[in-house]
Coordinates of C-alpha atoms in Angstrom, one line a residue:
M1207 CA -11.6 19.9 85.5
G1208 CA -11.0 23.5 84.4
G1209 CA -8.7 24.0 81.4
D1210 CA -7.0 20.6 81.9
S1211 CA -7.2 18.7 78.6
G1212 CA -6.3 15.4 80.3
T1213 CA -8.3 13.0 82.4
I1214 CA -7.9 12.2 86.1
G1215 CA -6.7 8.5 86.6
F1216 CA -7.6 6.3 89.5
S1217 CA -4.8 7.7 91.6
G1218 CA -5.4 11.3 90.6
Q1219 CA -2.7 11.7 88.0
H1220 CA -3.3 13.3 84.6
L1221 CA -3.5 10.8 81.6
H1222 CA -3.2 11.4 77.9
P1223 CA -6.6 10.9 76.2
A1224 CA -5.4 7.8 74.4
Q1225 CA -4.3 6.3 77.7
S1226 CA -7.7 7.3 79.1
S1227 CA -9.5 5.3 76.3
I1228 CA -7.2 2.3 76.9
S1229 CA -7.9 2.4 80.6
E1230 CA -11.6 2.6 80.0
S1231 CA -11.4 -0.3 77.5
A1232 CA -9.4 -2.3 80.0
L1233 CA -12.2 -2.0 82.5
L1234 CA -14.4 -3.8 80.0
N1235 CA -11.8 -6.2 78.5
P1236 CA -8.6 -7.1 80.4
F1237 CA -7.2 -8.9 77.3
V1238 CA -7.3 -5.7 75.3
A1239 CA -5.2 -4.0 78.0
M1240 CA -2.7 -6.8 78.1
M1241 CA -2.3 -6.7 74.3
A1242 CA -2.0 -2.9 74.2
F1243 CA 1.0 -2.9 76.6
A1244 CA 2.6 -6.1 75.1
P1245 CA 6.1 -5.7 73.6
R1246 CA 6.4 -5.3 69.8
P1247 CA 7.4 -8.5 67.9
S1248 CA 11.1 -9.0 67.3
P1249 CA 12.6 -8.1 63.8
V1250 CA 12.8 -11.8 62.9
V1251 CA 9.1 -12.3 63.7
Q1252 CA 8.2 -9.2 61.8
F1253 CA 10.2 -10.5 58.8
L1254 CA 8.5 -13.9 58.9
Q1255 CA 5.1 -12.3 59.2
K1256 CA 5.8 -10.1 56.2
Q1257 CA 7.0 -13.0 54.1
T1258 CA 4.0 -15.1 54.9
N1259 CA 1.4 -12.4 54.6
P1260 CA -1.2 -13.6 52.1
A1261 CA -2.4 -10.1 51.2
F1262 CA -0.5 -10.0 47.9
K1263 CA -0.8 -13.7 47.1
G1264 CA -1.7 -14.3 43.5
L1265 CA -0.9 -10.7 42.3
Y1266 CA 2.3 -11.8 40.5
H1267 CA 2.1 -13.7 37.2
A1268 CA 5.2 -14.8 35.3
N1269 CA 5.4 -13.4 31.7
G1270 CA 7.6 -14.4 28.8
F1271 CA 10.4 -12.1 29.7
D1272 CA 10.6 -13.6 33.2
L1273 CA 10.6 -17.1 31.8
A1274 CA 13.4 -16.1 29.3
L1275 CA 15.5 -15.2 32.3
L1276 CA 14.5 -18.0 34.7
V1277 CA 14.8 -20.9 32.3
P1278 CA 18.6 -20.4 31.6
Y1279 CA 19.1 -19.5 35.3
F1280 CA 17.7 -22.9 36.4
I1281 CA 19.5 -24.7 33.7
V1282 CA 22.8 -23.3 34.9
L1283 CA 22.0 -24.0 38.5
V1284 CA 21.1 -27.6 37.7
I1285 CA 24.3 -28.2 35.8
L1286 CA 26.4 -26.7 38.5
A1287 CA 24.5 -28.7 41.1
S1288 CA 25.3 -31.9 39.1
Y1289 CA 29.0 -31.2 39.3
G1290 CA 28.5 -30.5 43.0
F1291 CA 26.8 -33.8 43.5
H1292 CA 29.7 -35.4 41.6
R1293 CA 32.0 -34.3 44.5
Y1294 CA 29.9 -36.4 46.8
Q1295 CA 30.2 -39.2 44.4
L1296 CA 34.0 -39.0 44.6
V1297 CA 33.9 -39.1 48.4
W1298 CA 31.6 -42.1 48.2
M1299 CA 33.9 -43.9 45.8
Y1300 CA 36.9 -43.1 48.1
Y1301 CA 35.3 -44.8 51.1
R1302 CA 33.4 -47.5 49.4
N1303 CA 36.5 -48.8 47.8
R1304 CA 38.9 -48.3 50.7
K1305 CA 40.0 -51.9 50.5
N1306 CA 41.5 -51.2 47.1
K1307 CA 44.0 -48.6 48.3
T1308 CA 47.5 -49.3 47.0
T1309 CA 50.2 -49.6 49.6
T1310 CA 52.8 -52.3 49.2
P1311 CA 53.6 -53.7 45.8
K1312 CA 52.1 -57.1 44.9
S1313 CA 55.6 -58.4 43.9
S1314 CA 59.2 -57.1 43.6
F1315 CA 62.0 -57.1 41.2
T1316 CA 64.7 -59.7 42.0
Q1317 CA 67.1 -57.4 40.1
L1318 CA 66.5 -53.7 40.0
P1319 CA 65.9 -52.3 36.4
R1320 CA 67.5 -49.3 34.9
V1321 CA 65.7 -46.0 35.5
T1322 CA 66.0 -42.6 33.8
I1323 CA 65.0 -39.4 35.6
Q1324 CA 63.9 -36.4 33.5
L1325 CA 64.0 -32.9 35.0
P1326 CA 62.3 -30.4 32.6
I1327 CA 63.1 -26.8 33.4
F1328 CA 62.5 -23.4 31.9
N1329 CA 64.1 -20.3 33.5
E1330 CA 64.4 -21.9 37.0
H1331 CA 67.7 -20.6 38.2
F1332 CA 66.5 -20.1 41.8
V1333 CA 65.5 -23.7 42.3
V1334 CA 67.6 -25.8 39.8
E1335 CA 70.4 -26.5 42.3
R1336 CA 68.0 -27.7 45.0
L1337 CA 66.3 -29.9 42.4
V1338 CA 69.5 -31.6 41.2
E1339 CA 70.8 -32.0 44.7
S1340 CA 67.6 -33.9 45.8
I1341 CA 67.7 -36.1 42.7
C1342 CA 71.3 -37.0 43.2
N1343 CA 70.5 -38.0 46.8
L1344 CA 68.0 -40.6 45.8
E1345 CA 68.8 -44.1 47.0
Y1346 CA 69.3 -46.2 43.9
P1347 CA 72.4 -47.9 42.4
R1348 CA 74.3 -45.3 40.4
E1349 CA 75.1 -47.7 37.7
L1350 CA 71.3 -48.2 37.1
L1351 CA 70.4 -44.5 37.1
D1352 CA 70.8 -41.8 34.5
I1353 CA 69.6 -38.2 35.0
Q1354 CA 68.5 -35.8 32.3
L1355 CA 68.3 -32.1 33.0
L1356 CA 66.1 -31.0 30.1
D1357 CA 66.7 -27.2 29.9
D1358 CA 64.7 -24.9 27.6
S1359 CA 65.8 -21.8 29.5
T1360 CA 66.5 -18.5 27.8
D1361 CA 68.2 -16.7 30.8
E1362 CA 71.1 -17.3 33.2
T1363 CA 69.5 -20.6 34.2
V1364 CA 71.5 -22.2 31.3
K1365 CA 74.8 -21.3 32.9
V1366 CA 73.7 -22.2 36.4
A1367 CA 72.3 -25.5 35.3
A1368 CA 75.4 -26.4 33.3
E1369 CA 77.6 -25.7 36.4
V1370 CA 75.4 -27.7 38.7
V1371 CA 75.4 -30.7 36.3
E1372 CA 79.2 -30.6 35.8
R1373 CA 79.7 -30.5 39.6
Y1374 CA 77.6 -33.6 40.2
R1375 CA 79.1 -35.4 37.2
A1376 CA 82.5 -34.9 38.8
L1377 CA 81.1 -36.7 41.9
G1378 CA 80.3 -39.8 39.8
H1379 CA 76.6 -39.2 38.9
D1380 CA 75.4 -40.1 35.4
I1381 CA 73.8 -36.7 34.7
V1382 CA 73.6 -34.7 31.5
H1383 CA 72.5 -31.2 30.6
I1384 CA 70.3 -31.2 27.5
H1385 CA 69.7 -27.6 26.3
R1386 CA 67.2 -26.8 23.5
T1387 CA 66.9 -23.4 21.9
D1388 CA 63.6 -23.7 20.0
R1389 CA 61.2 -24.9 22.8
T1390 CA 59.2 -26.9 20.2
G1391 CA 56.4 -28.6 22.0
Y1392 CA 57.3 -26.9 25.3
K1393 CA 57.5 -29.3 28.2
A1394 CA 56.0 -32.2 26.1
G1395 CA 58.6 -31.5 23.4
A1396 CA 61.4 -31.5 26.0
L1397 CA 60.3 -34.9 27.5
E1398 CA 60.0 -36.4 24.0
H1399 CA 63.4 -35.1 23.0
G1400 CA 64.9 -36.6 26.2
L1401 CA 63.4 -40.0 25.6
K1402 CA 65.4 -40.4 22.5
S1403 CA 68.6 -40.7 24.5
A1404 CA 67.1 -42.2 27.7
K1405 CA 68.8 -45.4 28.9
G1406 CA 66.2 -46.7 31.3
E1407 CA 63.1 -48.8 30.6
Y1408 CA 61.3 -46.7 33.3
V1409 CA 61.3 -42.9 33.5
A1410 CA 60.6 -40.7 36.5
I1411 CA 59.7 -37.1 36.0
F1412 CA 60.1 -34.2 38.4
D1413 CA 59.3 -30.5 37.8
A1414 CA 61.8 -27.9 39.0
D1415 CA 60.2 -27.1 42.4
F1416 CA 60.0 -30.8 43.5
T1417 CA 62.3 -32.3 46.1
P1418 CA 61.6 -36.1 46.3
P1419 CA 62.8 -37.8 49.5
S1420 CA 65.8 -40.1 49.3
D1421 CA 63.7 -43.3 49.4
W1422 CA 61.2 -42.2 46.7
L1423 CA 62.5 -44.4 43.9
M1424 CA 62.7 -47.5 46.0
Q1425 CA 59.0 -47.0 47.2
V1426 CA 57.8 -46.7 43.6
I1427 CA 59.9 -49.0 41.3
H1428 CA 58.7 -52.4 42.6
H1429 CA 55.1 -51.7 41.6
F1430 CA 56.3 -52.0 38.0
A1431 CA 57.1 -55.7 38.7
E1432 CA 53.5 -56.2 37.6
P1433 CA 53.7 -56.2 33.8
N1434 CA 50.4 -54.4 33.2
I1435 CA 51.3 -51.3 35.2
G1436 CA 52.0 -48.3 32.9
M1437 CA 52.3 -45.4 35.4
V1438 CA 52.6 -44.8 39.1
Q1439 CA 51.7 -41.4 40.6
T1440 CA 52.6 -40.2 44.1
R1441 CA 51.1 -37.5 46.3
W1442 CA 52.3 -33.9 46.3
T1443 CA 53.0 -32.3 49.6
H1444 CA 53.8 -28.6 50.1
I1445 CA 57.2 -27.1 51.2
N1446 CA 55.8 -23.7 51.8
R1447 CA 52.2 -24.5 52.9
H1448 CA 52.4 -22.1 55.9
Y1449 CA 54.1 -19.3 53.9
S1450 CA 50.9 -17.2 53.5
F1451 CA 47.2 -17.3 53.6
L1452 CA 47.1 -17.9 49.9
T1453 CA 49.4 -20.9 50.1
E1454 CA 47.3 -22.4 52.9
V1455 CA 44.2 -22.3 50.7
E1456 CA 46.2 -23.6 47.7
A1457 CA 47.4 -26.6 49.8
I1458 CA 43.8 -27.5 50.8
L1459 CA 42.8 -27.3 47.1
L1460 CA 45.6 -29.7 46.0
D1461 CA 45.0 -32.0 49.0
G1462 CA 41.4 -32.4 47.9
H1463 CA 42.6 -33.4 44.4
F1464 CA 45.2 -35.8 45.5
V1465 CA 43.2 -37.5 48.3
L1466 CA 39.7 -37.7 47.0
E1467 CA 39.9 -37.3 43.2
H1468 CA 43.0 -39.5 42.7
G1469 CA 42.2 -41.7 45.7
G1470 CA 38.5 -42.2 44.7
R1471 CA 39.2 -42.8 41.0
S1472 CA 42.1 -45.1 41.5
R1473 CA 40.3 -47.2 44.1
A1474 CA 37.2 -47.4 41.9
G1475 CA 39.3 -48.6 39.0
V1476 CA 38.3 -45.8 36.6
F1477 CA 40.6 -43.5 34.6
F1478 CA 42.8 -40.9 36.4
N1479 CA 45.7 -38.9 35.2
F1480 CA 49.5 -38.5 35.7
N1481 CA 50.1 -35.0 37.2
G1482 CA 53.1 -34.1 35.1
T1483 CA 55.5 -34.7 37.9
A1484 CA 56.3 -36.9 41.0
G1485 CA 55.4 -40.0 39.0
M1486 CA 57.1 -42.8 37.0
W1487 CA 56.3 -44.3 33.6
R1488 CA 57.0 -47.5 31.8
V1489 CA 58.7 -46.3 28.6
R1490 CA 56.9 -48.9 26.5
A1491 CA 53.5 -47.6 27.7
I1492 CA 54.4 -44.1 26.6
E1493 CA 55.5 -45.4 23.1
E1494 CA 52.4 -47.6 22.6
A1495 CA 50.1 -44.7 23.5
G1496 CA 51.7 -42.5 20.8
G1497 CA 54.3 -40.7 22.9
W1498 CA 54.3 -37.2 24.2
Q1499 CA 52.1 -34.8 22.2
H1500 CA 51.9 -31.1 22.6
D1501 CA 48.5 -30.1 21.1
T1502 CA 47.1 -29.5 24.6
L1503 CA 48.4 -27.6 27.6
T1504 CA 48.0 -30.7 29.8
E1505 CA 50.1 -33.1 27.9
D1506 CA 50.2 -35.3 31.1
T1507 CA 46.4 -35.9 31.1
D1508 CA 46.3 -36.4 27.4
L1509 CA 49.0 -39.1 27.5
S1510 CA 47.3 -40.7 30.6
Y1511 CA 44.0 -41.2 28.8
R1512 CA 45.6 -42.4 25.6
C1513 CA 47.6 -44.9 27.6
Q1514 CA 44.7 -46.2 29.6
L1515 CA 42.7 -46.6 26.5
K1516 CA 45.5 -49.0 25.3
G1517 CA 44.8 -51.1 28.4
W1518 CA 47.6 -50.0 30.7
Q1519 CA 46.8 -49.8 34.4
F1520 CA 47.7 -46.9 36.6
L1521 CA 48.5 -46.9 40.3
Y1522 CA 48.2 -44.1 42.9
L1523 CA 50.4 -44.2 46.0
Q1524 CA 48.7 -41.9 48.5
D1525 CA 51.2 -42.6 51.3
V1526 CA 54.3 -41.8 49.2
E1527 CA 54.9 -38.1 49.4
C1528 CA 56.9 -35.7 47.2
P1529 CA 57.3 -32.1 48.5
A1530 CA 56.9 -29.2 46.1
E1531 CA 56.6 -25.4 46.2
L1532 CA 53.3 -23.7 45.9
P1533 CA 52.8 -20.4 43.9
I1534 CA 53.2 -17.5 46.3
E1535 CA 51.7 -14.8 44.0
M1536 CA 48.2 -14.5 42.9
T1537 CA 49.1 -14.0 39.2
A1538 CA 51.3 -17.1 39.4
F1539 CA 48.5 -19.1 40.9
K1540 CA 46.0 -17.8 38.2
T1541 CA 48.5 -18.7 35.5
Q1542 CA 48.7 -22.3 36.8
Q1543 CA 45.0 -22.6 37.2
V1544 CA 44.1 -21.3 33.8
R1545 CA 46.6 -23.6 32.1
W1546 CA 45.0 -26.6 33.9
A1547 CA 41.5 -25.4 33.1
K1548 CA 42.2 -24.8 29.4
G1549 CA 44.3 -28.0 29.1
L1550 CA 41.6 -30.3 30.5
I1551 CA 39.0 -28.9 28.1
Q1552 CA 41.4 -29.5 25.2
C1553 CA 41.8 -33.1 26.4
A1554 CA 38.1 -33.4 26.6
I1555 CA 37.7 -32.3 23.0
K1556 CA 40.6 -34.6 21.9
D1557 CA 40.1 -37.7 24.0
L1558 CA 36.5 -38.0 25.0
P1559 CA 35.1 -38.9 21.6
R1560 CA 37.6 -41.8 21.3
L1561 CA 36.8 -42.9 24.9
M1562 CA 33.1 -42.8 24.3
R1563 CA 33.5 -45.0 21.3
S1564 CA 35.7 -47.5 23.2
K1565 CA 34.7 -50.6 25.0
V1566 CA 35.4 -49.3 28.5
S1567 CA 32.5 -49.5 31.0
L1568 CA 29.8 -46.9 31.3
K1569 CA 31.0 -46.1 34.8
E1570 CA 34.4 -45.2 33.4
K1571 CA 32.9 -43.1 30.6
I1572 CA 30.7 -41.1 33.0
E1573 CA 33.6 -40.5 35.4
A1574 CA 35.9 -39.4 32.5
W1575 CA 33.2 -37.0 31.4
Y1576 CA 33.0 -35.3 34.8
H1577 CA 36.8 -35.3 35.1
L1578 CA 37.6 -33.7 31.8
T1579 CA 34.6 -31.3 31.6
A1580 CA 34.6 -30.1 35.2
N1581 CA 36.1 -26.7 34.2
L1582 CA 33.0 -25.9 32.1
S1583 CA 31.6 -24.8 35.5
Y1584 CA 33.7 -21.6 35.2
P1585 CA 31.8 -20.0 32.2
L1586 CA 28.6 -21.3 33.8
M1587 CA 29.5 -19.3 36.9
I1588 CA 29.8 -16.2 34.6
M1589 CA 26.4 -16.9 33.2
L1590 CA 25.0 -17.3 36.7
S1591 CA 26.6 -14.0 37.7
V1592 CA 24.8 -12.2 34.8
L1593 CA 21.4 -13.9 35.6
L1594 CA 21.6 -13.7 39.4
L1595 CA 20.2 -10.2 39.9
P1596 CA 17.2 -10.3 37.6
A1597 CA 16.4 -13.8 38.8
M1598 CA 16.7 -12.7 42.4
V1599 CA 14.2 -9.9 41.7
I1600 CA 11.7 -12.2 39.9
R1601 CA 12.0 -15.0 42.4
F1602 CA 11.5 -12.5 45.3
Y1603 CA 8.1 -11.4 43.8
Q1604 CA 7.2 -15.0 43.2
G1605 CA 7.4 -15.7 46.9
W1606 CA 10.0 -16.8 49.5
F1607 CA 8.7 -20.4 49.7
Q1608 CA 9.7 -21.2 46.1
M1609 CA 13.1 -19.7 46.7
M1610 CA 13.5 -21.9 49.8
Y1611 CA 12.6 -25.2 48.3
I1612 CA 14.1 -24.7 44.8
D1613 CA 16.9 -22.1 44.6
V1614 CA 18.5 -22.7 48.0
P1615 CA 18.9 -26.5 47.6
L1616 CA 20.5 -26.0 44.2
F1617 CA 22.8 -23.3 45.6
L1618 CA 23.7 -25.6 48.5
A1619 CA 24.4 -28.5 46.1
S1620 CA 26.7 -26.3 44.1
T1621 CA 28.6 -24.8 47.0
F1622 CA 28.5 -26.9 50.1
S1623 CA 29.6 -30.0 48.3
I1624 CA 32.9 -28.1 48.0
S1625 CA 33.1 -27.6 51.7
S1626 CA 32.4 -31.2 52.6
F1627 CA 34.8 -32.4 49.9
Y1628 CA 37.8 -30.4 51.3
L1629 CA 36.9 -31.1 54.9
V1630 CA 37.0 -34.8 54.2
S1631 CA 40.3 -34.6 52.5
Q1632 CA 41.9 -32.7 55.4
K1633 CA 40.4 -35.2 57.9
E1634 CA 42.0 -38.0 56.0
L1635 CA 45.5 -36.4 56.0
Y1636 CA 45.4 -34.6 59.4
P1637 CA 43.0 -36.5 61.7
T1638 CA 44.0 -34.4 64.8
R1639 CA 43.9 -30.9 63.3
W1640 CA 41.6 -31.1 60.3
W1641 CA 39.1 -28.8 62.1
R1642 CA 41.3 -25.8 61.3
T1643 CA 40.0 -26.2 57.7
F1644 CA 36.7 -24.7 58.8
F1645 CA 38.4 -21.3 59.1
Y1646 CA 39.7 -21.5 55.5
L1647 CA 36.5 -22.8 53.9
P1648 CA 34.8 -19.5 53.2
F1649 CA 38.0 -18.1 51.7
L1650 CA 38.6 -21.3 49.7
M1651 CA 35.1 -21.0 48.2
A1652 CA 35.5 -17.3 47.5
L1653 CA 38.9 -17.9 45.8
G1654 CA 37.2 -20.5 43.5
V1655 CA 34.6 -17.8 42.6
G1656 CA 37.4 -15.3 42.0
L1657 CA 39.1 -17.5 39.5
T1658 CA 36.0 -17.7 37.2
I1659 CA 37.0 -14.8 34.9
T1660 CA 40.6 -16.0 34.1
N1661 CA 39.6 -19.7 33.9
S1662 CA 36.5 -18.9 31.8
K1663 CA 38.8 -17.2 29.3
G1664 CA 41.0 -20.3 29.1
V1665 CA 38.0 -22.6 28.8
I1666 CA 36.4 -20.5 26.0
E1667 CA 39.7 -20.4 24.2
A1668 CA 39.9 -24.2 24.3
L1669 CA 36.3 -24.5 23.0
L1670 CA 37.2 -22.2 20.1
G1671 CA 40.4 -24.1 19.3
K1672 CA 42.7 -21.2 20.1
Q1673 CA 46.2 -22.4 20.9
S1674 CA 48.5 -20.7 23.4
A1675 CA 52.0 -21.1 24.7
F1676 CA 52.8 -23.2 27.8
A1677 CA 53.0 -20.7 30.6
R1678 CA 55.3 -21.7 33.4
T1679 CA 54.6 -21.2 37.1
P1680 CA 57.4 -19.1 38.7
K1681 CA 59.3 -20.8 41.6
Y1682 CA 61.3 -18.7 44.0
S1683 CA 62.6 -21.1 46.7
V1684 CA 61.4 -18.9 49.5
Q1685 CA 60.5 -21.5 52.2
H1686 CA 63.8 -21.1 54.1
K1687 CA 65.0 -18.2 56.2
G1688 CA 67.7 -16.1 54.6
K1689 CA 66.3 -16.3 51.1
K1690 CA 64.6 -13.0 51.0
S1691 CA 66.8 -11.0 48.7
A1692 CA 66.9 -13.7 46.1
A1693 CA 63.1 -14.1 46.2
V1694 CA 62.7 -10.3 45.7
Q1695 CA 64.9 -10.4 42.7
A1696 CA 62.9 -13.4 41.4
A1697 CA 59.7 -11.6 41.9
K1698 CA 60.8 -8.7 39.9
K1699 CA 62.3 -10.9 37.1
Y1700 CA 59.5 -13.4 36.7
R1701 CA 56.4 -11.6 37.9
K1702 CA 53.5 -11.8 35.5
R1703 CA 50.7 -9.3 34.9
L1704 CA 47.2 -10.1 33.8
G1705 CA 46.4 -6.8 32.0
I1706 CA 42.9 -5.7 32.4
I1707 CA 41.5 -8.8 34.1
P1708 CA 42.1 -7.7 37.7
W1709 CA 40.2 -4.5 37.0
I1710 CA 37.4 -6.6 35.5
E1711 CA 37.4 -8.7 38.7
L1712 CA 37.1 -5.6 40.9
A1713 CA 34.3 -4.3 38.8
V1714 CA 32.4 -7.6 38.9
G1715 CA 32.9 -7.7 42.7
T1716 CA 31.5 -4.2 43.0
C1717 CA 28.4 -5.3 41.0
F1718 CA 27.9 -8.1 43.4
A1719 CA 28.3 -5.7 46.3
G1720 CA 25.4 -3.7 44.8
M1721 CA 23.4 -7.0 44.5
M1722 CA 24.1 -7.6 48.2
W1723 CA 22.8 -4.1 49.1
Y1724 CA 19.7 -4.8 47.1
A1725 CA 19.1 -8.1 48.8
V1726 CA 19.5 -6.6 52.3
T1727 CA 17.2 -3.6 51.6
N1728 CA 14.5 -6.0 50.2
E1729 CA 15.0 -8.3 53.2
N1730 CA 16.1 -11.2 50.9
Y1731 CA 18.6 -12.4 53.5
V1732 CA 18.8 -15.9 52.2
T1733 CA 21.0 -14.9 49.3
V1734 CA 23.3 -12.6 51.2
P1735 CA 25.9 -15.4 52.3
F1736 CA 26.3 -16.5 48.7
L1737 CA 26.7 -12.9 47.5
V1738 CA 29.3 -12.3 50.1
L1739 CA 31.4 -15.1 48.6
F1740 CA 31.2 -13.5 45.2
V1741 CA 32.1 -10.0 46.5
Y1742 CA 35.1 -11.3 48.5
G1743 CA 36.3 -13.7 45.8
Y1744 CA 36.4 -11.1 43.0
W1745 CA 37.8 -8.3 45.2
Y1746 CA 40.5 -10.6 46.7
T1747 CA 41.8 -12.0 43.4
G1748 CA 41.6 -8.6 41.7
L1749 CA 43.4 -6.7 44.5
M1750 CA 46.1 -9.2 45.1
S1751 CA 46.9 -9.3 41.4
L1752 CA 47.3 -5.6 41.4
L1753 CA 49.0 -5.1 44.7
Q1754 CA 51.6 -7.9 44.6
G1755 CA 55.1 -6.6 45.1
R1756 CA 53.9 -3.0 45.8
F1757 CA 55.2 -3.0 49.4
E1758 CA 58.6 -4.6 49.1
F1759 CA 60.3 -1.4 50.2
F1760 CA 58.5 -1.4 53.5
R1761 CA 59.5 -5.0 54.2
Q1762 CA 63.2 -4.8 53.5
H1763 CA 64.2 -2.6 56.5
D1764 CA 63.5 -5.4 59.0
A1765 CA 64.7 -8.4 57.0
S1766 CA 67.2 -9.3 59.7
N1767 CA 64.4 -9.7 62.3
E1768 CA 62.4 -12.2 60.3
E1769 CA 63.1 -15.8 61.1
E1770 CA 60.9 -18.0 58.9
H1771 CA 58.2 -17.9 56.2
I1772 CA 59.7 -14.8 54.7
K1773 CA 57.3 -12.9 52.5
P1774 CA 59.2 -10.7 49.9
F1775 CA 55.9 -9.2 48.7
P1776 CA 52.2 -9.4 49.8
V1777 CA 50.6 -12.7 48.7
G1778 CA 47.7 -13.1 51.0
V1779 CA 45.7 -11.8 53.9

């Protein structure tokens, strides 16, 4: 062969020595040849082989430090999973008791009673005229209707409200402008103050951004012909649902509350709450329950529980709608959510002990517990965030199988119950286009994660007994075309900042991005989808809080070309 280092193959070509040995082996064993030239396993197969390789089985043993991390990790997961399972319970209650849905009243008044309408406002000069106009257009005998505009404003709203009231008084409406300067008790104090001069035996309440349809009163009043009915709540709809990506998600969140929470609880005959607006009360029920009290931020829920403990029955009319405006800024949305989160925990501390000692059924007590304590899940999410990385490391070394049959089911119970909950509510309301909700679900879940820091702050303050002022949600009346300039002014005037919290949210989101990188590099792919929700949620809420209103200048030059859903500042994707 001379100086040739190769080997002559069967057809005379030169072969590498390794190929020569393979060829020689192939002569003896064709199977060896076939395996040698077979394609390499796919990455998925390699990953599964690596995870099921028994070579390192039994090398890891849990120690005290690991258990100190894993025990609280699993406690948090189990508690969160229980609240997740409760959402399935609400869906079950909704469908199991569908025959109990309230539609038409059982009886009617032969003579309509007198009704008072209360309109509590605070610095609402962009929506007050729209509010009064919609109320004065309600179909009800004028001689049986009196309207109170309960104004605690400290800006030009006072003048605007007085002028609007005077104009409609001149048209023959029994409407008065009641202005307080001290704001004692905030909204609850204004409502209590108004009741002192109310003429009706029933009182309907509407917040500043609500525009009830003209037949709203006539659809509600006859349900009070039953003497045991203390309150009737109607369903909120959304004037500016399609205004931005944020308002689309907010609408889905509220629809879930009004369809499945209110629907399920009311049909099952357990306690549920007045939502502070778009509802009507029997004045005697308010008085017997102790009246409006302002030691919680959700005075509506507090009064609801005290009233139902007195034996009054509540009704929920899912088919009676009342349009309202959704918050269009992230900070406004956060302000609203933290007020509700803190207020419900305050109600739990105040009302649950009395309810647990009462003679109501065990079913009602359990449902009330889940209702009023649901926001404890926010600080639990903070704890989960802290424990997730060390737990992920420990569980990875324990083995993938334990993660699959313990961790993943608990995560699914905590998260996917939310998906099914809101899908069902949208299917009930929009049977032909509910499938669009699938697109919003990841962002809805991420937004819920992003609210954990602000809502946890409110929950912890409630647990510590720290009182805070009633923070209003700004309303801008931006759903119609041609309203841009006013909305921009409103944004500048009423915009709220959350201080350092958005920066904390960005930092936490960055930490979760690091966790996601760790999970990918260690081939712990099961946890990646959950981590993506955390990263997106914290970054989205943090960035939108910081960037709101920053780009108004670039939007103003083409205002004349915009036709609808005007956005005076960035509020969504």
